[in-house]
XYZ file of C-alpha atoms in Angstrom:
348
model
C 1.609 -105.404 143.225
C 2.018 -106.284 139.607
C 2.750 -109.854 138.609
C 6.319 -108.929 137.790
C 6.817 -107.206 141.091
C 5.206 -110.054 142.998
C 7.631 -112.493 141.442
C 10.522 -110.542 142.963
C 9.110 -110.508 146.489
C 10.102 -112.945 149.141
C 7.084 -114.471 150.830
C 7.464 -112.180 153.806
C 7.778 -109.194 151.505
C 4.550 -110.054 149.750
C 2.579 -110.787 152.852
C 3.904 -108.157 155.171
C 3.019 -105.441 152.725
C 1.430 -102.732 154.713
C 1.024 -104.907 157.694
C -1.785 -104.869 155.253
C -1.065 -107.696 152.962
C -0.215 -109.546 156.035
C 2.569 -111.513 157.489
C -0.374 -113.606 156.733
C 0.049 -116.486 154.575
C 3.562 -117.506 155.422
C 3.034 -117.528 159.169
C -0.668 -118.202 158.774
C -2.678 -120.412 161.011
C -1.878 -123.836 159.724
C -4.361 -126.073 158.078
C -4.606 -128.470 155.230
C -6.525 -128.356 152.006
C -8.969 -131.014 153.099
C -12.467 -130.274 151.954
C -15.307 -129.789 154.377
C -18.453 -131.629 153.591
C -21.532 -129.610 152.878
C -21.819 -126.113 151.564
C -24.949 -124.582 150.133
C -25.670 -122.803 146.942
C -26.004 -119.049 146.906
C -29.244 -117.360 147.914
C -32.594 -118.367 146.510
C -32.494 -115.353 144.242
C -29.439 -116.844 142.561
C -31.639 -119.620 141.241
C -33.548 -117.209 139.050
C -33.180 -117.790 135.348
C -31.867 -115.142 133.053
C -28.476 -113.720 132.065
C -26.009 -112.341 134.598
C -23.096 -109.986 134.078
C -20.745 -108.034 136.291
C -17.895 -105.665 135.459
C -15.212 -105.993 138.095
C -12.404 -103.702 139.224
C -10.023 -105.074 136.600
C -12.394 -103.784 133.955
C -13.307 -107.382 133.121
C -16.959 -108.138 132.431
C -18.111 -111.643 133.257
C -21.242 -112.793 131.445
C -23.164 -115.949 132.303
C -26.467 -117.439 131.215
C -27.771 -117.252 134.772
C -26.867 -115.937 138.206
C -24.016 -118.144 139.441
C -24.891 -120.377 142.381
C -21.693 -122.414 142.759
C -19.388 -119.681 144.030
C -15.875 -120.090 145.408
C -14.205 -117.122 147.068
C -11.235 -115.865 149.010
C -12.203 -116.254 152.670
C -12.556 -112.540 153.411
C -14.678 -111.991 150.305
C -16.817 -115.003 151.186
C -17.355 -113.562 154.672
C -18.541 -110.273 153.172
C -20.915 -112.026 150.773
C -22.239 -114.082 153.680
C -23.253 -110.905 155.491
C -25.406 -110.027 152.488
C -27.036 -113.443 152.287
C -24.896 -114.873 149.502
C -23.419 -118.247 150.402
C -20.372 -119.806 148.789
C -19.503 -123.481 148.325
C -15.752 -123.208 148.727
C -13.136 -120.864 150.146
C -9.391 -120.326 149.965
C -7.219 -118.268 152.275
C -7.017 -118.127 156.098
C -10.194 -119.903 157.207
C -9.449 -121.970 160.293
C -6.932 -121.646 163.103
C -4.674 -124.342 164.486
C -7.341 -125.345 166.989
C -9.951 -125.682 164.249
C -11.867 -122.508 165.025
C -12.886 -119.940 162.445
C -10.129 -117.531 161.500
C -10.845 -113.852 162.080
C -11.044 -113.398 158.312
C -13.922 -115.892 158.104
C -16.297 -113.485 159.835
C -19.646 -115.093 160.677
C -19.392 -117.953 158.201
C -19.942 -121.484 159.443
C -16.675 -122.904 158.160
C -17.921 -126.457 158.636
C -20.312 -125.868 155.746
C -17.783 -124.786 153.135
C -15.074 -126.692 151.301
C -11.670 -125.323 152.275
C -9.435 -125.457 149.212
C -6.440 -123.882 150.914
C -5.752 -122.349 154.303
C -2.299 -120.889 153.780
C -0.386 -118.976 151.126
C 0.232 -120.862 147.867
C -2.247 -123.586 148.808
C -5.208 -124.157 146.474
C -6.485 -127.652 145.754
C -7.380 -127.396 142.085
C -8.764 -130.926 141.907
C -11.223 -130.301 144.735
C -12.073 -126.961 143.178
C -13.095 -128.764 140.006
C -15.392 -131.135 141.909
C -17.423 -128.145 143.123
C -18.431 -127.377 139.523
C -17.559 -123.715 140.119
C -19.432 -121.085 138.188
C -17.618 -118.055 139.638
C -14.473 -117.315 141.637
C -14.363 -114.131 143.745
C -11.311 -112.535 145.317
C -9.796 -109.189 146.161
C -6.824 -107.588 144.447
C -4.038 -105.566 146.015
C -2.440 -104.190 142.873
C -3.228 -102.261 139.722
C -2.694 -105.399 137.615
C -5.684 -107.161 139.152
C -3.741 -110.075 140.635
C -6.229 -112.315 142.443
C -5.355 -112.478 146.136
C -4.390 -115.946 147.373
C -4.695 -117.533 143.934
C -1.292 -119.232 143.492
C 0.829 -118.035 140.602
C 1.791 -121.584 139.708
C -1.780 -122.829 139.277
C -3.629 -119.657 138.292
C -4.019 -120.735 134.648
C -5.558 -124.091 135.588
C -7.881 -122.333 138.030
C -8.903 -119.770 135.427
C -9.974 -122.485 132.991
C -12.517 -123.900 135.423
C -14.591 -120.752 136.024
C -14.529 -117.008 135.350
C -13.367 -114.719 138.136
C -14.354 -111.399 139.655
C -11.979 -109.107 141.543
C -12.847 -106.376 144.029
C -9.973 -103.947 144.435
C -8.627 -102.956 147.832
C -5.686 -101.107 146.359
C -5.012 -97.370 146.579
C -8.556 -96.295 147.367
C -10.682 -95.567 150.401
C -12.620 -98.221 152.246
C -15.969 -96.832 151.128
C -15.142 -97.463 147.472
C -14.375 -101.140 148.108
C -17.451 -101.524 150.303
C -19.636 -100.134 147.540
C -18.178 -102.552 145.000
C -18.735 -105.570 147.242
C -22.281 -104.351 147.843
C -22.879 -104.180 144.087
C -21.452 -107.661 143.592
C -23.545 -109.147 146.392
C -26.666 -107.486 145.038
C -26.024 -108.913 141.568
C -25.616 -112.373 143.091
C -29.008 -112.209 144.763
C -28.092 -110.729 148.127
C -30.950 -109.224 150.128
C -29.729 -105.640 150.282
C -33.000 -104.427 151.783
C -32.823 -106.742 154.787
C -33.046 -104.837 158.057
C -29.657 -106.074 159.270
C -28.051 -104.901 156.036
C -29.560 -101.419 155.946
C -28.988 -101.030 159.685
C -25.316 -101.935 159.292
C -24.864 -99.307 156.599
C -26.467 -96.679 158.833
C -24.242 -97.697 161.747
C -21.215 -97.441 159.468
C -22.118 -93.860 158.601
C -22.659 -93.016 162.260
C -19.379 -94.621 163.294
C -17.531 -92.740 160.562
C -18.965 -89.443 161.771
C -17.939 -90.302 165.315
C -14.393 -90.997 164.147
C -14.303 -87.722 162.214
C -15.363 -85.800 165.324
C -12.915 -87.675 167.540
C -10.027 -86.911 165.186
C -11.009 -83.255 164.972
C -11.259 -82.940 168.754
C -7.910 -84.676 169.307
C -5.647 -83.583 166.446
C -2.458 -84.145 168.443
C -3.069 -87.852 169.025
C -0.619 -89.646 166.765
C -1.723 -93.090 165.590
C 0.653 -95.789 164.344
C -0.540 -98.848 162.402
C 1.679 -101.824 163.131
C 2.082 -105.529 162.467
C 4.429 -107.833 164.314
C 6.457 -110.943 163.586
C 9.076 -112.604 165.782
C 11.837 -110.905 163.809
C 10.426 -107.551 162.729
C 7.895 -104.826 163.438
C 6.133 -103.326 160.427
C 4.827 -99.759 160.336
C 2.118 -99.361 157.724
C 1.850 -96.348 155.473
C -1.593 -94.920 154.779
C -1.416 -94.314 151.036
C -2.424 -97.782 149.807
C -4.443 -99.512 152.547
C -8.182 -98.964 152.144
C -8.942 -98.617 155.848
C -6.042 -96.311 156.656
C -6.739 -94.121 153.631
C -10.322 -93.748 154.803
C -9.384 -92.994 158.401
C -6.848 -90.432 157.236
C -9.525 -88.776 155.095
C -11.649 -88.511 158.242
C -8.823 -86.628 159.923
C -6.891 -89.266 161.873
C -3.287 -88.187 162.441
C -1.091 -91.123 161.399
C 2.579 -91.921 161.726
C 3.954 -92.307 158.196
C 6.960 -94.551 157.488
C 10.081 -92.598 156.661
C 11.924 -95.497 155.078
C 10.506 -98.382 153.132
C 11.586 -101.985 153.426
C 14.556 -103.054 151.331
C 12.291 -105.216 149.192
C 10.251 -103.497 146.449
C 7.039 -103.357 148.455
C 5.689 -100.375 146.593
C 5.251 -98.124 149.614
C 3.158 -100.386 151.831
C 5.298 -100.409 154.949
C 8.562 -99.845 156.786
C 10.206 -102.756 158.577
C 12.008 -102.184 161.859
C 14.112 -104.437 164.017
C 12.794 -104.767 167.543
C 15.785 -102.750 168.724
C 14.489 -99.838 166.643
C 10.779 -100.221 167.342
C 10.824 -96.860 169.151
C 11.821 -94.991 165.991
C 8.404 -93.327 165.615
C 6.521 -91.405 168.279
C 2.961 -92.562 168.727
C 0.185 -92.070 171.261
C -1.997 -94.901 170.014
C -0.996 -98.101 168.206
C -3.435 -100.134 166.113
C -2.137 -103.657 165.599
C -2.795 -106.231 162.872
C -5.299 -108.632 164.472
C -4.931 -111.531 162.034
C -3.848 -114.881 163.376
C -0.813 -114.730 161.108
C 0.625 -111.786 163.031
C 2.095 -111.830 166.519
C -0.483 -110.310 168.826
C 0.390 -107.592 171.386
C -0.127 -109.899 174.360
C 2.462 -112.275 172.909
C 5.171 -109.690 172.211
C 7.986 -110.211 174.717
C 10.550 -107.686 173.484
C 11.495 -105.182 176.178
C 11.692 -102.352 173.641
C 8.011 -102.874 172.804
C 6.972 -102.839 176.445
C 8.798 -99.540 176.949
C 6.875 -97.715 174.222
C 4.799 -94.885 175.767
C 1.597 -96.040 174.063
C 2.114 -99.607 175.271
C 2.840 -98.499 178.836
C -0.293 -96.342 178.748
C -2.414 -99.268 177.528
C -3.204 -97.421 174.308
C -3.005 -100.371 171.904
C -6.005 -101.757 170.004
C -6.582 -104.207 167.164
C -6.933 -103.455 163.488
C -8.274 -105.581 160.649
C -5.497 -105.088 158.123
C -7.635 -106.906 155.542
C -11.110 -105.596 156.341
C -14.061 -107.857 155.573
C -15.878 -105.744 153.020
C -19.301 -105.579 154.609
C -20.566 -102.572 156.529
C -21.394 -104.782 159.494
C -17.822 -105.967 159.911
C -16.264 -102.518 159.447
C -18.400 -100.789 162.083
C -16.621 -102.292 165.140
C -13.225 -101.325 163.731
C -14.239 -97.699 163.253
C -16.016 -97.476 166.589
C -13.007 -98.918 168.414
C -10.636 -96.432 166.782
C -12.956 -93.521 167.533
C -13.256 -94.542 171.169
C -9.499 -95.047 171.504
C -8.791 -91.585 170.112
C -11.440 -90.042 172.359
C -9.840 -91.595 175.439
C -6.176 -91.438 174.445
C -3.708 -89.381 176.426
C -0.836 -87.577 174.785
C 2.174 -89.712 175.689
C 4.605 -89.236 172.812
């Protein structure tokens, strides 16, 4: 979404995009901007002297005198860096749930050891950000303008003055492309890319992808629908912009494609349906947005949902609509989809 387009969106329009951009921030797990004590510098390799530069997916090249150690990142990006051994000092975006536990987008991070600058949409404590002496801000971008995800429009200029930023695009490309870019960023920041757990995860990703390709080929008639739920609406995601769905489609998965887009200018991310019309599309398997901001399948009470053939057959699984961009975190998603397709019965 370009800046101009984003300005025209309602909050739900922005965050429901694709079931991908999430019902997320508006309905997100609540939390305040209170900082957590602690937080370590990046990896030991980041302490090495010497110049550092990185060209991000906006085409912007950041140049510093040394590898940045004081890194602040969008929660999902921080979780990916963590998997490669790069630690951040602060995060912004869905990090903790109402009961204080780590949000699904926090991955394996110990959220008690990072400063949480904001936990919901439009929340970013600039003053606390400044106290971290940030050297680099990392986020993803969901549009061709390079808009930094979860960096508030109102305070983006103040934030930009405190440290340079790097963006990894998750817009209109396949998952593998975004994974490769996060890998390159982590490596430049001193991540241990030769660690056994890292190389093993990449191998498992390749194996899982091949399994999904074979499953899709063996079951071409199984129709998969990607959905996201809110109390008022059900969102059907299109595959042309979401990195995970584009990748799965390239592997042969047969997806339901929205026939009508939402009234808001969402740019083709999704179709919104009232719960009365949730049966508009025929599907044998439904993959549902697993973020805490979205209503989960077990909590959906609408009778029309319960009558869907896939729901009655128990053919509903979770989906990370904002994948953590590490191979380790993507493997379970691909394996689960492959297994579901292998076992799915034709019910539509």
